[in-house]
Every structure is written in C-alpha cells, then in structure tokens.
Amino acid sequence: MILPIVAYGDPVLKKKANPISKDYQLLKDLIDDMRETMKRASGVGLAAPQIGLSFNLFITDGSAFDDLEAKNFKEVFINANIINREGDMVGYNEGCLSIPDIREEVKRPDKITIQYYDENFNFHEKEYTGIVARIIQHEYDHIQGILIVDYLSPLKKRILKKRLLDISKGKVDVDYKMRFPGQKVKSKYI
Ligand code: NI
C-alpha cells in the first residue's frame, strides 16, 4: 500500500525516532509499504518519520544512480547507529521527498561506519563511502530529526522561508501522495 509522505512542517520530522522491537509484528508489512511508497515517489531513500512513524527505520534504493555500488544499493536499516564518520567533507545537491522542489548543497563526510539490523533482525557493522554513504547519512538524519534545510546558512534559510511555508501549507505540485501538517491520518502501524 502506498502511504502519504509527510511534508515539511510536520513535527514528526523534527523528532528523534524510537528503536523498533524485534517483536514488532507489522515490520514486514511496513517495509513492503515503505518500498512501494518510495518507488512510487522515485525516492532514493525513505525513512519511517516521512510516513509519520517515529521509528528508527529507513530503506534505500540507489538504482537511479550511474555509480555501480549505488545502483545495487537496496537495503533496510533498522535501529541504525552511525559510529564513525571520516574522510573529506564532500558537497552534493540533495533533495528530499518531504521538501519537494528544493535542492540544496549539503556537505557530508565521505566515509561512515554504521551498525544496524536488517529486515530479518540480523546485526551488521559496515563501512560505506561515496554516494552510498551520502544516501545513508541523509536517511539517518531523518531518524535524528534533521532535514537538509537544517544545514542551510541563516541567509539561505531566510530566502527559502516562504517556499518552505508554502510546502507546509500544501501549496506544492507533486505527483505522489503527501500529507500536510494538521491533516489527520489513520495508520495501522501506530
Ligand atoms: Ni529526505
């Protein structure tokens, strides 16, 4: 089932997400729905807060990239914890499904080490670099309640203020389903 993607301005996007229990019965359904939702929106990644759930869960799909490693990067990250960031700070124009039509340069370290559980609750500790490390850091930020616009200078933030306000009011033209602040939603996952 395709779920509406939460728009900028919803408090759930600013919250630090909670860990998921291994016993959470609906995990498989939730991951399936998130995959379908991400695909429909042509997303490179999707974090649970973006569908209104404050869970430490995100998924990735780098198939839109030419980069060989990114292309095959379809993963599920549960209860993720980045334990190390190193390497050069690299800038890249990032977008976010919760903030349509805004792309901003975000500088991030090129290399990370992350601990996480996969969808079968197997534990992993892995190192990632390049685009894949960037995708992970963007989605991991969602789990921490951080958005790409939080990296902007005060000046740039002022320039974008009106557009961000418009997004939070639903004045956006997107071809995927969104949910705007104040709109009530029923979810089987809460
Ligand atoms: Ni995002």
Coordinates of N, CA and C and ligand atoms in Angstrom, one line a residue:
M1 N 0.8 -1.2 0.0 CA 0.0 0.0 0.0 C 0.9 1.3 0.0
I2 N 0.5 2.2 -0.9 CA 1.3 3.4 -0.9 C 0.8 4.3 0.2
L3 N 1.7 4.8 1.0 CA 1.4 5.7 2.2 C 1.7 7.1 1.8
P4 N 0.9 8.1 2.4 CA 1.3 9.5 2.1 C 2.6 9.9 2.7
I5 N 3.3 10.7 2.0 CA 4.6 11.2 2.6 C 4.4 12.5 3.3
V6 N 4.9 12.5 4.5 CA 4.7 13.7 5.4 C 5.6 14.9 4.9
A7 N 4.9 16.0 4.8 CA 5.5 17.2 4.3 C 6.3 18.0 5.4
Y8 N 7.2 18.8 4.9 CA 7.9 19.7 5.8 C 7.0 20.5 6.7
G9 N 7.3 20.6 8.0 CA 6.5 21.4 8.9 C 5.8 20.4 9.9
D10 N 5.7 19.1 9.6 CA 5.1 18.2 10.5 C 6.1 17.9 11.6
P11 N 5.7 18.0 12.9 CA 6.6 17.8 14.0 C 7.3 16.4 14.0
V12 N 6.7 15.4 13.4 CA 7.3 14.1 13.4 C 8.7 14.1 12.7
L13 N 8.9 15.0 11.7 CA 10.1 15.1 11.0 C 11.2 15.7 11.9
K14 N 10.9 16.4 13.0 CA 11.8 17.0 13.9 C 12.2 16.2 15.1
K15 N 11.5 15.0 15.2 CA 11.7 14.2 16.4 C 12.8 13.1 16.2
K16 N 13.5 12.8 17.3 CA 14.4 11.7 17.3 C 13.6 10.4 17.3
A17 N 13.8 9.5 16.4 CA 12.9 8.3 16.3 C 13.3 7.3 17.3
N18 N 12.3 6.4 17.6 CA 12.4 5.4 18.6 C 12.9 4.1 18.0
P19 N 13.6 3.3 18.8 CA 14.0 2.0 18.3 C 12.8 1.1 18.1
I20 N 13.0 0.1 17.1 CA 11.9 -0.8 16.9 C 12.2 -2.1 17.6
S21 N 11.2 -2.7 18.2 CA 11.4 -4.0 18.8 C 11.4 -5.1 17.8
K22 N 12.2 -6.1 18.1 CA 12.3 -7.3 17.3 C 10.9 -8.0 17.2
D23 N 10.1 -7.8 18.2 CA 8.8 -8.4 18.3 C 7.7 -7.7 17.5
Y24 N 8.1 -6.5 16.9 CA 7.1 -5.7 16.3 C 6.5 -6.5 15.1
Q25 N 5.2 -6.9 15.2 CA 4.5 -7.8 14.3 C 4.4 -7.3 12.9
L26 N 4.2 -6.0 12.8 CA 3.9 -5.5 11.4 C 5.1 -5.0 10.6
L27 N 6.3 -5.4 11.1 CA 7.5 -4.9 10.4 C 7.6 -5.3 8.9
K28 N 7.2 -6.5 8.6 CA 7.3 -6.9 7.2 C 6.4 -6.1 6.3
D29 N 5.1 -5.9 6.8 CA 4.1 -5.1 6.1 C 4.6 -3.7 5.9
L30 N 5.2 -3.2 7.0 CA 5.6 -1.8 7.0 C 6.7 -1.6 6.0
I31 N 7.7 -2.5 5.9 CA 8.8 -2.4 5.0 C 8.3 -2.5 3.5
D32 N 7.4 -3.4 3.3 CA 6.7 -3.6 2.0 C 6.1 -2.3 1.6
D33 N 5.3 -1.7 2.5 CA 4.6 -0.4 2.2 C 5.6 0.7 1.9
M34 N 6.6 0.7 2.7 CA 7.6 1.8 2.5 C 8.3 1.7 1.2
R35 N 8.6 0.4 0.8 CA 9.2 0.2 -0.5 C 8.3 0.7 -1.7
E36 N 7.1 0.3 -1.6 CA 6.1 0.7 -2.6 C 6.0 2.2 -2.6
T37 N 6.0 2.8 -1.5 CA 5.8 4.3 -1.4 C 7.1 5.0 -2.0
M38 N 8.2 4.5 -1.6 CA 9.5 5.1 -2.1 C 9.5 4.9 -3.7
K39 N 9.2 3.8 -4.2 CA 9.2 3.5 -5.6 C 8.3 4.5 -6.3
R40 N 7.1 4.6 -5.8 CA 6.1 5.5 -6.5 C 6.5 6.9 -6.5
A41 N 7.3 7.3 -5.5 CA 7.8 8.7 -5.5 C 9.2 8.9 -6.1
S42 N 9.7 7.8 -6.7 CA 11.0 7.8 -7.3 C 12.1 8.2 -6.3
G43 N 11.9 7.8 -5.0 CA 12.9 8.2 -4.0 C 14.1 7.3 -4.0
V44 N 15.2 7.9 -3.5 CA 16.5 7.2 -3.3 C 16.5 6.5 -1.9
G45 N 15.7 7.1 -1.1 CA 15.6 6.5 0.3 C 14.3 7.0 0.9
L46 N 13.9 6.3 2.0 CA 12.7 6.8 2.7 C 12.8 6.3 4.2
A47 N 12.6 7.3 5.0 CA 12.7 7.0 6.5 C 11.3 7.0 7.1
A48 N 11.2 6.1 8.1 CA 9.8 6.0 8.7 C 9.2 7.3 9.2
P49 N 9.9 8.2 9.7 CA 9.3 9.5 10.1 C 8.6 10.2 8.9
Q50 N 9.1 9.9 7.7 CA 8.5 10.5 6.5 C 7.1 9.9 6.1
I51 N 6.8 8.8 6.7 CA 5.4 8.3 6.6 C 4.7 8.5 7.9
G52 N 5.2 9.3 8.8 CA 4.5 9.7 10.0 C 4.8 8.8 11.2
L53 N 5.8 7.9 11.1 CA 6.1 6.9 12.2 C 7.5 7.2 12.7
S54 N 7.5 7.5 14.0 CA 8.8 7.9 14.7 C 9.6 6.6 15.0
F55 N 9.9 5.9 14.0 CA 10.7 4.6 14.2 C 12.1 4.7 13.6
N56 N 13.0 4.1 14.2 CA 14.4 4.0 13.7 C 14.4 3.0 12.6
L57 N 14.0 3.4 11.4 CA 13.9 2.5 10.3 C 14.0 3.3 9.0
F58 N 14.9 3.0 8.1 CA 14.9 3.6 6.8 C 15.3 2.6 5.7
I59 N 14.9 2.9 4.5 CA 15.2 2.0 3.4 C 15.9 2.8 2.3
T60 N 16.6 2.1 1.4 CA 17.3 2.9 0.4 C 17.1 2.2 -1.0
D61 N 17.3 2.9 -2.0 CA 17.3 2.4 -3.4 C 18.1 3.3 -4.3
G62 N 19.3 2.9 -4.6 CA 20.2 3.8 -5.3 C 20.1 3.6 -6.8
S63 N 19.1 2.8 -7.3 CA 19.1 2.4 -8.7 C 19.1 3.6 -9.7
A64 N 18.7 4.7 -9.3 CA 18.7 5.9 -10.2 C 20.1 6.4 -10.5
F65 N 21.1 6.0 -9.7 CA 22.5 6.5 -9.9 C 23.2 5.6 -10.9
D66 N 24.2 6.2 -11.6 CA 25.0 5.5 -12.5 C 26.1 4.7 -11.8
D67 N 26.5 5.3 -10.6 CA 27.5 4.7 -9.8 C 27.2 3.2 -9.5
L68 N 28.1 2.3 -9.8 CA 27.8 0.9 -9.7 C 27.4 0.4 -8.3
E69 N 28.1 0.9 -7.3 CA 27.8 0.5 -6.0 C 26.4 1.0 -5.6
A70 N 26.1 2.3 -5.9 CA 24.9 2.9 -5.6 C 23.7 2.2 -6.3
K71 N 23.9 1.8 -7.5 CA 22.9 1.2 -8.3 C 22.2 0.0 -7.7
N72 N 23.1 -0.8 -7.0 CA 22.6 -2.0 -6.4 C 22.3 -1.9 -4.9
F73 N 22.2 -0.6 -4.5 CA 22.1 -0.4 -3.0 C 20.7 -0.3 -2.6
K74 N 20.1 -1.5 -2.4 CA 18.7 -1.5 -1.9 C 18.7 -2.2 -0.5
E75 N 18.7 -1.4 0.5 CA 18.8 -2.0 1.8 C 17.8 -1.5 2.8
V76 N 17.7 -2.3 3.9 CA 16.8 -1.9 5.0 C 17.7 -1.7 6.2
F77 N 17.5 -0.6 6.9 CA 18.3 -0.3 8.1 C 17.4 -0.1 9.3
I78 N 17.5 -0.9 10.3 CA 16.7 -0.9 11.5 C 17.6 -0.6 12.7
N79 N 17.1 0.3 13.6 CA 17.9 0.7 14.8 C 19.3 1.0 14.4
A80 N 19.5 1.8 13.4 CA 20.8 2.2 12.9 C 21.5 3.2 13.8
N81 N 22.8 3.0 13.8 CA 23.7 3.9 14.7 C 25.0 4.1 13.9
I82 N 25.2 5.4 13.5 CA 26.5 5.7 12.8 C 27.5 5.9 13.9
I83 N 28.6 5.0 13.9 CA 29.5 5.0 15.0 C 30.8 5.8 14.6
N84 N 31.0 6.0 13.3 CA 32.2 6.8 12.9 C 31.9 7.5 11.5
R85 N 32.4 8.7 11.5 CA 32.4 9.5 10.2 C 33.8 10.0 10.0
E86 N 34.3 9.8 8.8 CA 35.6 10.4 8.5 C 35.8 10.7 7.0
G87 N 36.9 11.1 6.6 CA 37.2 11.4 5.2 C 36.9 12.9 4.9
D88 N 37.0 13.2 3.6 CA 36.8 14.6 3.2 C 35.3 15.0 3.4
M89 N 35.0 16.3 3.6 CA 33.7 16.8 3.6 C 33.3 17.0 2.1
V90 N 32.3 16.4 1.6 CA 32.0 16.5 0.2 C 30.6 17.1 0.0
G91 N 30.5 18.1 -0.9 CA 29.2 18.8 -1.1 C 28.5 18.1 -2.2
Y92 N 27.1 18.1 -2.1 CA 26.3 17.5 -3.1 C 24.9 18.1 -3.0
N93 N 24.3 18.3 -4.2 CA 22.9 18.8 -4.2 C 21.9 17.8 -3.8
E94 N 21.3 17.9 -2.6 CA 20.4 16.8 -2.2 C 18.9 17.3 -2.2
G95 N 18.1 16.4 -2.5 CA 16.6 16.7 -2.4 C 16.0 15.8 -1.3
C96 N 14.7 16.0 -1.1 CA 14.1 15.2 0.0 C 12.6 15.1 -0.4
L97 N 12.0 13.9 -0.3 CA 10.6 13.8 -0.7 C 9.7 14.6 0.2
S98 N 10.1 14.9 1.4 CA 9.3 15.7 2.3 C 9.3 17.2 2.0
I99 N 10.3 17.6 1.2 CA 10.5 19.0 0.8 C 10.6 19.1 -0.7
P100 N 9.5 18.9 -1.4 CA 9.6 18.9 -2.9 C 10.1 20.1 -3.5
D101 N 10.8 20.0 -4.6 CA 11.3 21.1 -5.4 C 12.4 21.9 -4.8
I102 N 12.9 21.5 -3.7 CA 14.0 22.2 -3.1 C 15.2 21.3 -3.1
R103 N 16.3 21.8 -3.7 CA 17.6 21.0 -3.7 C 18.6 22.0 -3.1
E104 N 19.4 21.5 -2.2 CA 20.4 22.3 -1.6 C 21.7 21.5 -1.4
E105 N 22.8 22.2 -1.5 CA 24.1 21.5 -1.2 C 24.2 21.2 0.2
V106 N 24.5 20.0 0.5 CA 24.9 19.6 1.9 C 26.2 18.9 1.8
K107 N 27.1 19.4 2.8 CA 28.4 18.8 2.9 C 28.4 17.7 3.9
R108 N 28.9 16.5 3.5 CA 28.9 15.4 4.4 C 30.3 14.7 4.3
P109 N 30.7 14.0 5.4 CA 31.9 13.2 5.4 C 31.7 12.1 4.4
D110 N 32.8 11.7 3.7 CA 32.8 10.7 2.6 C 32.7 9.3 3.1
K111 N 33.0 9.1 4.4 CA 33.1 7.7 4.8 C 32.4 7.5 6.2
I112 N 31.6 6.5 6.3 CA 31.0 6.2 7.6 C 31.1 4.8 8.0
T113 N 30.9 4.5 9.3 CA 30.7 3.2 9.8 C 29.4 3.1 10.5
I114 N 28.6 2.2 10.1 CA 27.2 2.1 10.7 C 26.9 0.7 11.2
Q115 N 26.2 0.7 12.4 CA 25.7 -0.5 12.9 C 24.2 -0.5 12.7
Y116 N 23.7 -1.6 12.3 CA 22.2 -1.7 12.1 C 21.7 -3.1 12.1
Y117 N 20.4 -3.3 12.1 CA 19.8 -4.6 11.9 C 19.1 -4.6 10.5
D118 N 19.2 -5.7 9.8 CA 18.5 -5.8 8.5 C 17.0 -6.2 8.8
E119 N 16.3 -6.5 7.7 CA 14.8 -6.8 7.9 C 14.6 -8.1 8.6
N120 N 15.6 -9.0 8.7 CA 15.5 -10.2 9.4 C 16.1 -10.1 10.8
F121 N 16.4 -8.9 11.2 CA 16.9 -8.6 12.5 C 18.3 -9.2 12.7
N122 N 19.1 -9.3 11.6 CA 20.5 -9.7 11.8 C 21.3 -8.5 11.9
F123 N 22.3 -8.5 12.8 CA 23.1 -7.3 13.1 C 24.2 -7.2 12.1
H124 N 24.5 -6.0 11.7 CA 25.6 -5.7 10.8 C 26.4 -4.5 11.3
E125 N 27.7 -4.5 11.0 CA 28.5 -3.3 11.1 C 29.3 -3.2 9.8
K126 N 29.0 -2.0 9.1 CA 29.6 -1.9 7.8 C 30.2 -0.5 7.6
E127 N 31.1 -0.5 6.7 CA 31.7 0.8 6.2 C 31.2 1.2 4.9
Y128 N 30.8 2.4 4.7 CA 30.3 2.8 3.3 C 31.1 4.1 3.0
T129 N 31.2 4.3 1.6 CA 31.8 5.6 1.2 C 31.0 6.1 0.0
G130 N 31.3 7.3 -0.4 CA 30.8 7.9 -1.6 C 29.3 8.2 -1.5
I131 N 28.6 7.9 -2.7 CA 27.2 8.2 -2.8 C 26.4 7.4 -1.8
V132 N 26.8 6.1 -1.6 CA 26.0 5.3 -0.7 C 26.1 5.8 0.7
A133 N 27.3 6.3 1.1 CA 27.5 6.9 2.4 C 26.6 8.1 2.6
R134 N 26.4 8.9 1.5 CA 25.6 10.1 1.5 C 24.1 9.7 1.6
I135 N 23.7 8.7 0.9 CA 22.3 8.3 1.0 C 22.0 7.9 2.4
I136 N 22.9 7.1 3.0 CA 22.6 6.6 4.4 C 22.6 7.8 5.3
Q137 N 23.5 8.8 5.2 CA 23.5 9.9 6.1 C 22.3 10.8 6.0
H138 N 21.8 10.9 4.8 CA 20.6 11.7 4.6 C 19.4 11.0 5.4
E139 N 19.3 9.7 5.1 CA 18.1 9.0 5.8 C 18.3 8.9 7.3
Y140 N 19.6 8.7 7.7 CA 19.9 8.6 9.1 C 19.5 9.9 9.8
D141 N 19.8 11.0 9.1 CA 19.4 12.3 9.6 C 17.9 12.4 9.9
H142 N 17.1 11.8 9.1 CA 15.6 11.8 9.3 C 15.3 11.1 10.7
I143 N 16.1 10.1 11.0 CA 15.9 9.3 12.2 C 16.3 10.2 13.4
Q144 N 17.2 11.2 13.2 CA 17.6 12.1 14.2 C 16.8 13.4 14.3
G145 N 15.8 13.5 13.3 CA 15.0 14.7 13.3 C 15.7 15.9 12.6
I146 N 16.6 15.5 11.7 CA 17.4 16.5 10.9 C 17.0 16.5 9.5
L147 N 16.8 17.7 8.9 CA 16.4 17.8 7.5 C 17.5 18.6 6.7
I148 N 17.5 18.5 5.4 CA 18.6 19.1 4.6 C 18.6 20.6 4.8
V149 N 17.4 21.2 5.1 CA 17.3 22.7 5.3 C 18.0 23.1 6.6
D150 N 18.2 22.1 7.5 CA 18.8 22.5 8.8 C 20.3 22.8 8.5
Y151 N 20.8 22.4 7.4 CA 22.3 22.7 7.1 C 22.5 24.1 6.4
L152 N 21.4 24.7 6.1 CA 21.5 26.0 5.4 C 22.0 27.1 6.3
S153 N 22.6 28.1 5.6 CA 23.1 29.3 6.3 C 21.8 30.1 6.7
P154 N 21.8 30.9 7.7 CA 20.7 31.7 8.1 C 20.1 32.5 6.9
L155 N 21.0 33.0 6.1 CA 20.6 33.8 4.9 C 19.8 33.0 3.9
K156 N 20.4 31.8 3.6 CA 19.7 30.9 2.6 C 18.3 30.5 3.2
K157 N 18.3 30.3 4.5 CA 17.1 29.8 5.1 C 16.0 30.9 5.0
R158 N 16.5 32.2 5.2 CA 15.5 33.3 5.0 C 15.0 33.4 3.6
I159 N 15.9 33.1 2.7 CA 15.4 33.2 1.2 C 14.4 32.1 1.0
L160 N 14.6 30.9 1.6 CA 13.7 29.8 1.3 C 12.4 29.8 2.2
K161 N 12.4 30.7 3.2 CA 11.3 30.6 4.2 C 9.9 30.6 3.6
K162 N 9.6 31.4 2.6 CA 8.3 31.4 2.0 C 7.9 30.1 1.3
R163 N 8.9 29.6 0.6 CA 8.7 28.3 -0.1 C 8.5 27.2 0.9
L164 N 9.2 27.2 2.0 CA 9.0 26.1 3.0 C 7.6 26.3 3.6
L165 N 7.2 27.5 3.9 CA 5.9 27.7 4.5 C 4.8 27.2 3.5
D166 N 5.0 27.5 2.2 CA 4.1 27.0 1.2 C 4.0 25.5 1.2
I167 N 5.1 24.8 1.3 CA 5.1 23.4 1.3 C 4.3 22.9 2.5
S168 N 4.5 23.5 3.7 CA 3.8 23.1 4.9 C 2.3 23.3 4.8
K169 N 1.9 24.3 4.0 CA 0.5 24.6 3.8 C -0.1 23.7 2.7
G170 N 0.7 22.9 2.0 CA 0.2 22.1 1.0 C 0.2 22.7 -0.4
K171 N 0.8 23.9 -0.5 CA 0.9 24.5 -1.8 C 2.1 24.0 -2.6
V172 N 2.0 22.8 -3.0 CA 3.1 22.1 -3.8 C 2.4 21.3 -4.9
D173 N 3.2 21.1 -5.9 CA 2.7 20.4 -7.1 C 3.6 19.1 -7.2
V174 N 3.1 18.1 -6.6 CA 3.9 16.8 -6.6 C 3.0 15.7 -7.2
D175 N 3.7 14.7 -7.8 CA 2.9 13.6 -8.4 C 2.9 12.4 -7.5
Y176 N 3.2 12.6 -6.2 CA 3.0 11.5 -5.3 C 2.1 12.0 -4.1
K177 N 1.6 11.0 -3.4 CA 0.6 11.4 -2.3 C 1.4 12.0 -1.1
M178 N 0.9 13.1 -0.6 CA 1.6 13.7 0.6 C 0.5 14.0 1.6
R179 N 1.1 14.2 2.8 CA 0.2 14.5 4.0 C 0.8 15.8 4.6
F180 N -0.1 16.8 4.8 CA 0.4 18.1 5.3 C 0.1 18.3 6.7
P181 N 0.9 19.1 7.4 CA 0.7 19.4 8.8 C -0.7 19.7 9.2
G182 N -1.3 19.1 10.2 CA -2.7 19.4 10.6 C -3.6 18.3 10.0
Q183 N -3.2 17.6 8.9 CA -4.1 16.6 8.4 C -4.0 15.4 9.2
K184 N -5.2 14.9 9.6 CA -5.2 13.7 10.4 C -5.0 12.4 9.5
V185 N -4.5 11.4 10.1 CA -4.2 10.2 9.4 C -4.5 9.0 10.2
K186 N -5.1 8.0 9.6 CA -5.2 6.7 10.3 C -4.1 5.8 9.8
S187 N -3.4 5.2 10.8 CA -2.4 4.2 10.3 C -2.5 3.0 11.1
K188 N -2.3 1.8 10.5 CA -2.4 0.6 11.2 C -1.1 0.3 11.9
Y189 N -0.1 1.1 11.7 CA 1.2 0.9 12.2 C 1.5 1.5 13.6
I190 N 0.6 2.4 14.0 CA 0.8 3.0 15.3 C 0.0 2.3 16.4
Ligands
NI1 NI 14.8 13.2 2.9

